[in-house]
PDB file of C-alpha atoms in Angstrom:
ATOM      1  CA  ALA A   1      -6.711 -10.478 -12.447  1.00  0.00           C
ATOM      2  CA  GLN A   2      -6.261  -7.076 -11.953  1.00  0.00           C
ATOM      3  CA  SER A   3      -2.958  -5.988 -12.436  1.00  0.00           C
ATOM      4  CA  VAL A   4      -0.573  -2.452 -12.180  1.00  0.00           C
ATOM      5  CA  THR A   5       2.564  -1.779 -14.460  1.00  0.00           C
ATOM      6  CA  GLN A   6       4.672   1.512 -13.968  1.00  0.00           C
ATOM      7  CA  PRO A   7       6.763   1.960 -16.505  1.00  0.00           C
ATOM      8  CA  ASP A   8       9.126   3.691 -15.109  1.00  0.00           C
ATOM      9  CA  ALA A   9      11.344   2.621 -11.870  1.00  0.00           C
ATOM     10  CA  ARG A  10      13.072   6.025 -11.797  1.00  0.00           C
ATOM     11  CA  VAL A  11      12.339   9.429 -12.700  1.00  0.00           C
ATOM     12  CA  THR A  12      14.513  12.119 -11.731  1.00  0.00           C
ATOM     13  CA  VAL A  13      13.700  16.180 -12.853  1.00  0.00           C
ATOM     14  CA  SER A  14      14.788  19.956 -10.995  1.00  0.00           C
ATOM     15  CA  GLU A  15      12.267  20.951  -8.566  1.00  0.00           C
ATOM     16  CA  GLY A  16      10.287  23.533 -10.294  1.00  0.00           C
ATOM     17  CA  ALA A  17       9.887  21.499 -13.169  1.00  0.00           C
ATOM     18  CA  SER A  18       5.884  19.723 -14.323  1.00  0.00           C
ATOM     19  CA  LEU A  19       6.076  16.037 -13.336  1.00  0.00           C
ATOM     20  CA  GLN A  20       4.438  12.866 -14.944  1.00  0.00           C
ATOM     21  CA  LEU A  21       4.439   8.992 -13.127  1.00  0.00           C
ATOM     22  CA  ARG A  22       3.331   6.832 -15.757  1.00  0.00           C
ATOM     23  CA  CYS A  23       0.669   4.386 -14.524  1.00  0.00           C
ATOM     24  CA  LYS A  24      -0.748   1.667 -16.961  1.00  0.00           C
ATOM     25  CA  TYR A  25      -3.869  -1.034 -14.823  1.00  0.00           C
ATOM     26  CA  SER A  26      -6.052  -3.832 -16.715  1.00  0.00           C
ATOM     27  CA  TYR A  27      -8.982  -5.278 -15.536  1.00  0.00           C
ATOM     28  CA  PHE A  28     -11.494  -5.360 -17.442  1.00  0.00           C
ATOM     29  CA  GLY A  29     -14.259  -4.127 -14.630  1.00  0.00           C
ATOM     30  CA  THR A  30     -14.862  -0.537 -12.783  1.00  0.00           C
ATOM     31  CA  PRO A  31     -11.461   0.120 -11.711  1.00  0.00           C
ATOM     32  CA  TYR A  32     -10.689   1.981  -8.215  1.00  0.00           C
ATOM     33  CA  LEU A  33      -7.893   3.194  -9.098  1.00  0.00           C
ATOM     34  CA  PHE A  34      -4.662   4.531  -6.201  1.00  0.00           C
ATOM     35  CA  TRP A  35      -2.000   6.251  -6.038  1.00  0.00           C
ATOM     36  CA  TYR A  36       0.686   5.707  -3.076  1.00  0.00           C
ATOM     37  CA  VAL A  37       3.560   7.893  -2.219  1.00  0.00           C
ATOM     38  CA  GLN A  38       5.731   6.409   0.263  1.00  0.00           C
ATOM     39  CA  TYR A  39       8.536   8.209   2.014  1.00  0.00           C
ATOM     40  CA  PRO A  40      11.416   7.227   3.206  1.00  0.00           C
ATOM     41  CA  ARG A  41      11.501   4.422   5.713  1.00  0.00           C
ATOM     42  CA  GLN A  42       7.857   4.594   6.081  1.00  0.00           C
ATOM     43  CA  GLY A  43       4.059   3.688   5.537  1.00  0.00           C
ATOM     44  CA  LEU A  44       2.202   4.506   2.487  1.00  0.00           C
ATOM     45  CA  GLN A  45       0.313   7.662   2.394  1.00  0.00           C
ATOM     46  CA  LEU A  46      -2.896   7.557  -0.637  1.00  0.00           C
ATOM     47  CA  LEU A  47      -2.647  10.982  -2.393  1.00  0.00           C
ATOM     48  CA  LEU A  48      -5.132  10.822  -4.429  1.00  0.00           C
ATOM     49  CA  LYS A  49      -7.662   7.949  -6.090  1.00  0.00           C
ATOM     50  CA  TYR A  50     -10.184   7.665  -8.633  1.00  0.00           C
ATOM     51  CA  TYR A  51     -14.092   5.756  -7.856  1.00  0.00           C
ATOM     52  CA  PRO A  52     -16.053   6.366 -11.104  1.00  0.00           C
ATOM     53  CA  GLY A  53     -16.769   9.606 -12.718  1.00  0.00           C
ATOM     54  CA  ASP A  54     -14.980  13.055 -13.387  1.00  0.00           C
ATOM     55  CA  PRO A  55     -11.873  10.925 -15.094  1.00  0.00           C
ATOM     56  CA  VAL A  56      -9.320  14.475 -13.391  1.00  0.00           C
ATOM     57  CA  VAL A  57      -8.947  13.870  -9.537  1.00  0.00           C
ATOM     58  CA  GLN A  58      -7.257  16.037  -7.202  1.00  0.00           C
ATOM     59  CA  GLY A  59      -4.869  14.992  -4.913  1.00  0.00           C
ATOM     60  CA  VAL A  60      -2.904  16.755  -1.611  1.00  0.00           C
ATOM     61  CA  ASN A  61       0.465  18.850  -2.117  1.00  0.00           C
ATOM     62  CA  GLY A  62      -1.085  19.756  -5.773  1.00  0.00           C
ATOM     63  CA  PHE A  63      -0.540  15.880  -7.118  1.00  0.00           C
ATOM     64  CA  GLU A  64      -4.039  14.881 -10.236  1.00  0.00           C
ATOM     65  CA  ALA A  65      -4.258  12.223 -12.249  1.00  0.00           C
ATOM     66  CA  GLU A  66      -6.217  11.380 -15.027  1.00  0.00           C
ATOM     67  CA  PHE A  67      -8.523   8.298 -15.930  1.00  0.00           C
ATOM     68  CA  SER A  68      -8.157   7.193 -18.708  1.00  0.00           C
ATOM     69  CA  LYS A  69     -10.438   3.528 -20.262  1.00  0.00           C
ATOM     70  CA  SER A  70      -9.444   3.678 -23.729  1.00  0.00           C
ATOM     71  CA  ASN A  71      -5.419   3.804 -23.130  1.00  0.00           C
ATOM     72  CA  SER A  72      -5.839   1.873 -19.004  1.00  0.00           C
ATOM     73  CA  SER A  73      -3.799   4.446 -17.735  1.00  0.00           C
ATOM     74  CA  PHE A  74      -3.757   6.397 -14.479  1.00  0.00           C
ATOM     75  CA  HIS A  75      -1.061   8.644 -15.218  1.00  0.00           C
ATOM     76  CA  LEU A  76      -0.137  11.275 -11.506  1.00  0.00           C
ATOM     77  CA  ARG A  77       0.984  14.974 -13.253  1.00  0.00           C
ATOM     78  CA  LYS A  78       2.554  17.661 -10.713  1.00  0.00           C
ATOM     79  CA  ALA A  79       2.626  20.990 -12.074  1.00  0.00           C
ATOM     80  CA  SER A  80       6.278  21.560  -9.855  1.00  0.00           C
ATOM     81  CA  VAL A  81       7.770  19.682  -8.318  1.00  0.00           C
ATOM     82  CA  HIS A  82       9.649  20.811  -4.497  1.00  0.00           C
ATOM     83  CA  TRP A  83      11.883  18.924  -3.367  1.00  0.00           C
ATOM     84  CA  SER A  84      10.171  17.147  -0.630  1.00  0.00           C
ATOM     85  CA  ASP A  85       8.539  15.170  -3.160  1.00  0.00           C
ATOM     86  CA  TRP A  86      11.512  12.737  -3.245  1.00  0.00           C
ATOM     87  CA  ALA A  87       9.626   9.249  -2.308  1.00  0.00           C
ATOM     88  CA  VAL A  88       8.593   5.899  -3.819  1.00  0.00           C
ATOM     89  CA  TYR A  89       4.861   6.400  -5.595  1.00  0.00           C
ATOM     90  CA  PHE A  90       3.161   3.411  -5.808  1.00  0.00           C
ATOM     91  CA  CYS A  91      -0.046   3.561  -8.033  1.00  0.00           C
ATOM     92  CA  ALA A  92      -2.963   0.828  -7.506  1.00  0.00           C
ATOM     93  CA  VAL A  93      -5.986  -0.807  -8.754  1.00  0.00           C
ATOM     94  CA  SER A  94      -9.131  -2.749  -6.558  1.00  0.00           C
ATOM     95  CA  MET A  95     -11.912  -4.035  -7.757  1.00  0.00           C
ATOM     96  CA  THR A  96     -14.877  -2.573  -6.308  1.00  0.00           C
ATOM     97  CA  SER A  97     -15.093   0.253  -3.648  1.00  0.00           C
ATOM     98  CA  ASN A  98     -15.047  -1.661  -0.742  1.00  0.00           C
ATOM     99  CA  THR A  99     -12.065  -3.664   0.034  1.00  0.00           C
ATOM    100  CA  ASN A 100      -8.644  -3.320   1.289  1.00  0.00           C
ATOM    101  CA  LYS A 101      -7.537  -5.590  -1.548  1.00  0.00           C
ATOM    102  CA  VAL A 102      -5.649  -3.420  -4.084  1.00  0.00           C
ATOM    103  CA  VAL A 103      -2.958  -4.424  -6.093  1.00  0.00           C
ATOM    104  CA  PHE A 104       0.614  -2.567  -6.388  1.00  0.00           C
ATOM    105  CA  GLY A 105       2.441  -1.521  -9.062  1.00  0.00           C
ATOM    106  CA  THR A 106       6.373  -1.358  -9.003  1.00  0.00           C
ATOM    107  CA  GLY A 107       6.591   1.756  -7.866  1.00  0.00           C
ATOM    108  CA  THR A 108       8.658   5.078  -9.077  1.00  0.00           C
ATOM    109  CA  ARG A 109      11.220   6.838  -7.817  1.00  0.00           C
ATOM    110  CA  LEU A 110      11.371  10.035  -8.287  1.00  0.00           C
ATOM    111  CA  GLN A 111      14.670  11.953  -7.702  1.00  0.00           C
ATOM    112  CA  VAL A 112      14.808  16.517  -7.593  1.00  0.00           C
ATOM    113  CA  LEU A 113      17.463  18.173  -8.392  1.00  0.00           C
ATOM    114  CA  PRO A 114      18.091  21.241  -6.543  1.00  0.00           C
TER     115      PRO A 114
ATOM    116  CA  GLY B   1      -8.938  11.337  12.929  1.00  0.00           C
ATOM    117  CA  ALA B   2      -8.091   8.613  11.640  1.00  0.00           C
ATOM    118  CA  LEU B   3      -4.959   6.541  12.639  1.00  0.00           C
ATOM    119  CA  VAL B   4      -3.706   3.118  12.555  1.00  0.00           C
ATOM    120  CA  TYR B   5      -0.376   2.559  14.752  1.00  0.00           C
ATOM    121  CA  GLN B   6       1.543  -0.805  14.253  1.00  0.00           C
ATOM    122  CA  TYR B   7       4.352  -1.680  16.857  1.00  0.00           C
ATOM    123  CA  PRO B   8       7.243  -2.878  16.908  1.00  0.00           C
ATOM    124  CA  ARG B   9       8.725  -0.573  14.067  1.00  0.00           C
ATOM    125  CA  ARG B  10      11.736  -2.205  13.412  1.00  0.00           C
ATOM    126  CA  THR B  11      12.532  -6.180  14.977  1.00  0.00           C
ATOM    127  CA  ILE B  12      15.709  -7.945  14.358  1.00  0.00           C
ATOM    128  CA  CYS B  13      14.997 -12.183  14.523  1.00  0.00           C
ATOM    129  CA  LYS B  14      17.058 -15.605  14.047  1.00  0.00           C
ATOM    130  CA  SER B  15      16.333 -17.601  10.774  1.00  0.00           C
ATOM    131  CA  GLY B  16      13.674 -20.145  12.708  1.00  0.00           C
ATOM    132  CA  THR B  17      12.195 -18.080  15.548  1.00  0.00           C
ATOM    133  CA  SER B  18       8.918 -16.065  15.098  1.00  0.00           C
ATOM    134  CA  MET B  19       7.760 -12.761  15.304  1.00  0.00           C
ATOM    135  CA  ARG B  20       4.654 -11.155  16.339  1.00  0.00           C
ATOM    136  CA  MET B  21       3.470  -7.664  14.954  1.00  0.00           C
ATOM    137  CA  GLU B  22       0.516  -5.360  15.887  1.00  0.00           C
ATOM    138  CA  CYS B  23      -1.609  -3.352  13.897  1.00  0.00           C
ATOM    139  CA  GLN B  24      -3.485  -0.680  15.754  1.00  0.00           C
ATOM    140  CA  ALA B  25      -6.542   1.212  14.631  1.00  0.00           C
ATOM    141  CA  VAL B  26      -7.407   4.424  16.381  1.00  0.00           C
ATOM    142  CA  GLY B  27     -10.414   6.685  15.236  1.00  0.00           C
ATOM    143  CA  PHE B  28     -12.847   4.197  13.029  1.00  0.00           C
ATOM    144  CA  GLN B  29     -13.423   1.405  13.697  1.00  0.00           C
ATOM    145  CA  ALA B  30     -11.264  -1.150  11.759  1.00  0.00           C
ATOM    146  CA  THR B  31     -13.731  -3.151  10.221  1.00  0.00           C
ATOM    147  CA  SER B  32     -11.617  -5.123   7.823  1.00  0.00           C
ATOM    148  CA  VAL B  33      -7.054  -5.648   8.272  1.00  0.00           C
ATOM    149  CA  ALA B  34      -5.374  -6.449   5.404  1.00  0.00           C
ATOM    150  CA  TRP B  35      -1.810  -7.258   6.313  1.00  0.00           C
ATOM    151  CA  TYR B  36       0.726  -6.818   3.290  1.00  0.00           C
ATOM    152  CA  ARG B  37       4.080  -7.106   2.655  1.00  0.00           C
ATOM    153  CA  GLN B  38       7.320  -5.185   1.070  1.00  0.00           C
ATOM    154  CA  SER B  39      10.558  -7.669   0.418  1.00  0.00           C
ATOM    155  CA  PRO B  40      13.746  -5.601  -0.212  1.00  0.00           C
ATOM    156  CA  GLN B  41      13.606  -4.037  -3.874  1.00  0.00           C
ATOM    157  CA  LYS B  42       9.820  -4.683  -4.236  1.00  0.00           C
ATOM    158  CA  THR B  43       6.409  -3.687  -4.205  1.00  0.00           C
ATOM    159  CA  PHE B  44       3.152  -4.071  -1.940  1.00  0.00           C
ATOM    160  CA  GLU B  45       1.909  -7.849  -1.589  1.00  0.00           C
ATOM    161  CA  LEU B  46      -0.987  -8.876   0.186  1.00  0.00           C
ATOM    162  CA  ILE B  47      -1.077 -11.290   2.547  1.00  0.00           C
ATOM    163  CA  ALA B  48      -4.544 -11.998   4.368  1.00  0.00           C
ATOM    164  CA  LEU B  49      -7.849 -10.159   4.642  1.00  0.00           C
ATOM    165  CA  SER B  50      -9.483 -10.334   7.533  1.00  0.00           C
ATOM    166  CA  THR B  51     -12.456  -8.892   8.692  1.00  0.00           C
ATOM    167  CA  VAL B  52     -14.227  -9.375  12.166  1.00  0.00           C
ATOM    168  CA  ASN B  53     -17.038 -12.526  11.895  1.00  0.00           C
ATOM    169  CA  SER B  54     -15.801 -13.391   9.545  1.00  0.00           C
ATOM    170  CA  ALA B  55     -12.550 -16.100   8.268  1.00  0.00           C
ATOM    171  CA  ILE B  56      -9.633 -14.732   7.283  1.00  0.00           C
ATOM    172  CA  LYS B  57      -8.346 -14.464   2.873  1.00  0.00           C
ATOM    173  CA  TYR B  58      -4.897 -15.403   3.130  1.00  0.00           C
ATOM    174  CA  GLU B  59      -3.456 -14.680  -0.924  1.00  0.00           C
ATOM    175  CA  GLN B  60      -2.197 -17.717  -2.769  1.00  0.00           C
ATOM    176  CA  ASN B  61       1.927 -18.195  -1.246  1.00  0.00           C
ATOM    177  CA  PHE B  62       0.712 -17.254   2.217  1.00  0.00           C
ATOM    178  CA  THR B  63      -0.758 -19.283   4.343  1.00  0.00           C
ATOM    179  CA  GLN B  64      -2.319 -19.460   8.134  1.00  0.00           C
ATOM    180  CA  GLU B  65       0.496 -21.897   9.243  1.00  0.00           C
ATOM    181  CA  LYS B  66       2.972 -19.573   8.130  1.00  0.00           C
ATOM    182  CA  PHE B  67       1.775 -16.396   9.258  1.00  0.00           C
ATOM    183  CA  PRO B  68      -1.163 -16.289  11.884  1.00  0.00           C
ATOM    184  CA  ILE B  69      -3.700 -13.424  12.215  1.00  0.00           C
ATOM    185  CA  SER B  70      -5.971 -12.429  14.887  1.00  0.00           C
ATOM    186  CA  HIS B  71      -8.482  -9.591  14.758  1.00  0.00           C
ATOM    187  CA  PRO B  72     -10.550 -10.173  17.621  1.00  0.00           C
ATOM    188  CA  ASN B  73     -12.115  -7.201  17.886  1.00  0.00           C
ATOM    189  CA  LEU B  74     -12.941  -3.132  15.940  1.00  0.00           C
ATOM    190  CA  SER B  75      -9.624  -1.899  16.710  1.00  0.00           C
ATOM    191  CA  PHE B  76      -6.279  -3.829  16.969  1.00  0.00           C
ATOM    192  CA  SER B  77      -5.413  -7.464  14.542  1.00  0.00           C
ATOM    193  CA  SER B  78      -2.267  -8.842  15.161  1.00  0.00           C
ATOM    194  CA  MET B  79      -0.169 -11.537  12.746  1.00  0.00           C
ATOM    195  CA  THR B  80       2.636 -13.989  13.024  1.00  0.00           C
ATOM    196  CA  VAL B  81       5.176 -14.337  11.283  1.00  0.00           C
ATOM    197  CA  LEU B  82       6.385 -17.584  12.209  1.00  0.00           C
ATOM    198  CA  ASN B  83       9.929 -19.766  10.897  1.00  0.00           C
ATOM    199  CA  ALA B  84      10.810 -16.763   9.911  1.00  0.00           C
ATOM    200  CA  TYR B  85      13.992 -17.065   7.530  1.00  0.00           C
ATOM    201  CA  LEU B  86      16.111 -14.632   4.709  1.00  0.00           C
ATOM    202  CA  GLU B  87      12.660 -14.438   2.497  1.00  0.00           C
ATOM    203  CA  ASP B  88      10.645 -12.952   4.981  1.00  0.00           C
ATOM    204  CA  ARG B  89      12.712 -10.243   5.915  1.00  0.00           C
ATOM    205  CA  GLY B  90      10.577  -6.538   4.632  1.00  0.00           C
ATOM    206  CA  LEU B  91       8.193  -3.980   5.673  1.00  0.00           C
ATOM    207  CA  TYR B  92       4.994  -6.219   6.813  1.00  0.00           C
ATOM    208  CA  LEU B  93       2.473  -3.463   6.322  1.00  0.00           C
ATOM    209  CA  CYS B  94      -0.963  -3.326   7.927  1.00  0.00           C
ATOM    210  CA  GLY B  95      -4.195  -1.762   5.922  1.00  0.00           C
ATOM    211  CA  ALA B  96      -7.355  -1.221   8.434  1.00  0.00           C
ATOM    212  CA  ARG B  97     -11.074  -0.014   6.786  1.00  0.00           C
ATOM    213  CA  ALA B  98     -14.192   0.722   7.852  1.00  0.00           C
ATOM    214  CA  GLY B  99     -15.770  -2.224   6.512  1.00  0.00           C
ATOM    215  CA  GLY B 100     -19.686  -2.592   5.195  1.00  0.00           C
ATOM    216  CA  ARG B 101     -19.821   1.109   3.186  1.00  0.00           C
ATOM    217  CA  ASN B 102     -18.640   1.580   0.332  1.00  0.00           C
ATOM    218  CA  TYR B 103     -15.735   4.579  -0.764  1.00  0.00           C
ATOM    219  CA  ALA B 104     -14.359   4.093   2.232  1.00  0.00           C
ATOM    220  CA  GLU B 105     -10.558   4.628   2.668  1.00  0.00           C
ATOM    221  CA  GLN B 106      -7.720   2.321   3.676  1.00  0.00           C
ATOM    222  CA  PHE B 107      -5.443   3.666   6.142  1.00  0.00           C
ATOM    223  CA  PHE B 108      -2.316   1.873   6.340  1.00  0.00           C
ATOM    224  CA  GLY B 109       0.161   1.793   9.520  1.00  0.00           C
ATOM    225  CA  PRO B 110       3.976   3.206   9.141  1.00  0.00           C
ATOM    226  CA  GLY B 111       4.690  -0.880   8.825  1.00  0.00           C
ATOM    227  CA  THR B 112       6.810  -2.806  10.430  1.00  0.00           C
ATOM    228  CA  ARG B 113      10.276  -3.823   9.862  1.00  0.00           C
ATOM    229  CA  LEU B 114      11.045  -6.977   9.816  1.00  0.00           C
ATOM    230  CA  THR B 115      15.356  -8.448   9.552  1.00  0.00           C
ATOM    231  CA  VAL B 116      16.705 -11.728  10.066  1.00  0.00           C
ATOM    232  CA  LEU B 117      19.446 -13.320  10.233  1.00  0.00           C
TER     233      LEU B 117
END
């Protein structure tokens, strides 16, 4: 069964600094990977998604992620963090490209210092 | 654009009572709808996956007897939490997707937050 691990429950960065949120997945097939963001008291918004192809995918608001099959990873990056990025970020994996069923990681809470 | 609405946004019920939550897709045909729960301090768990004109598939630890779901058309789904207890509290998300197409995005609603007293 597929699973997702986000090893960092909480990450704190200063505004303007670069960011990396880590995600490791476990799946023996071709994974379809997602990063979602949950702002305070809101639902989920899709940041970006990976379908087999270019390993670096661009998302909204300057976010990007890189798929690595050898490392089973899909880390999220941003060159310069803004205070509005303060939220919880979830990595997720799906078995196919044609389903609603995704398995979520436990989330990483990002705090941005002024 | 594609949007998903959920009603109510927030609800409180007494322990042992039931409450119904709704999910509406606007701007696309929601062939498949997934219901997820985020319990306090936890991640999102899939409760069930519903596809129009197909049987609803419940995940392990979730049953139709506890979480009956209706998905009567391509824009609407509802789920009821029967006999709610403390462990049922959390944020319930609806994820709707235009099924039958590869790579179709799943759109999430803002969620219904359930508090059980």
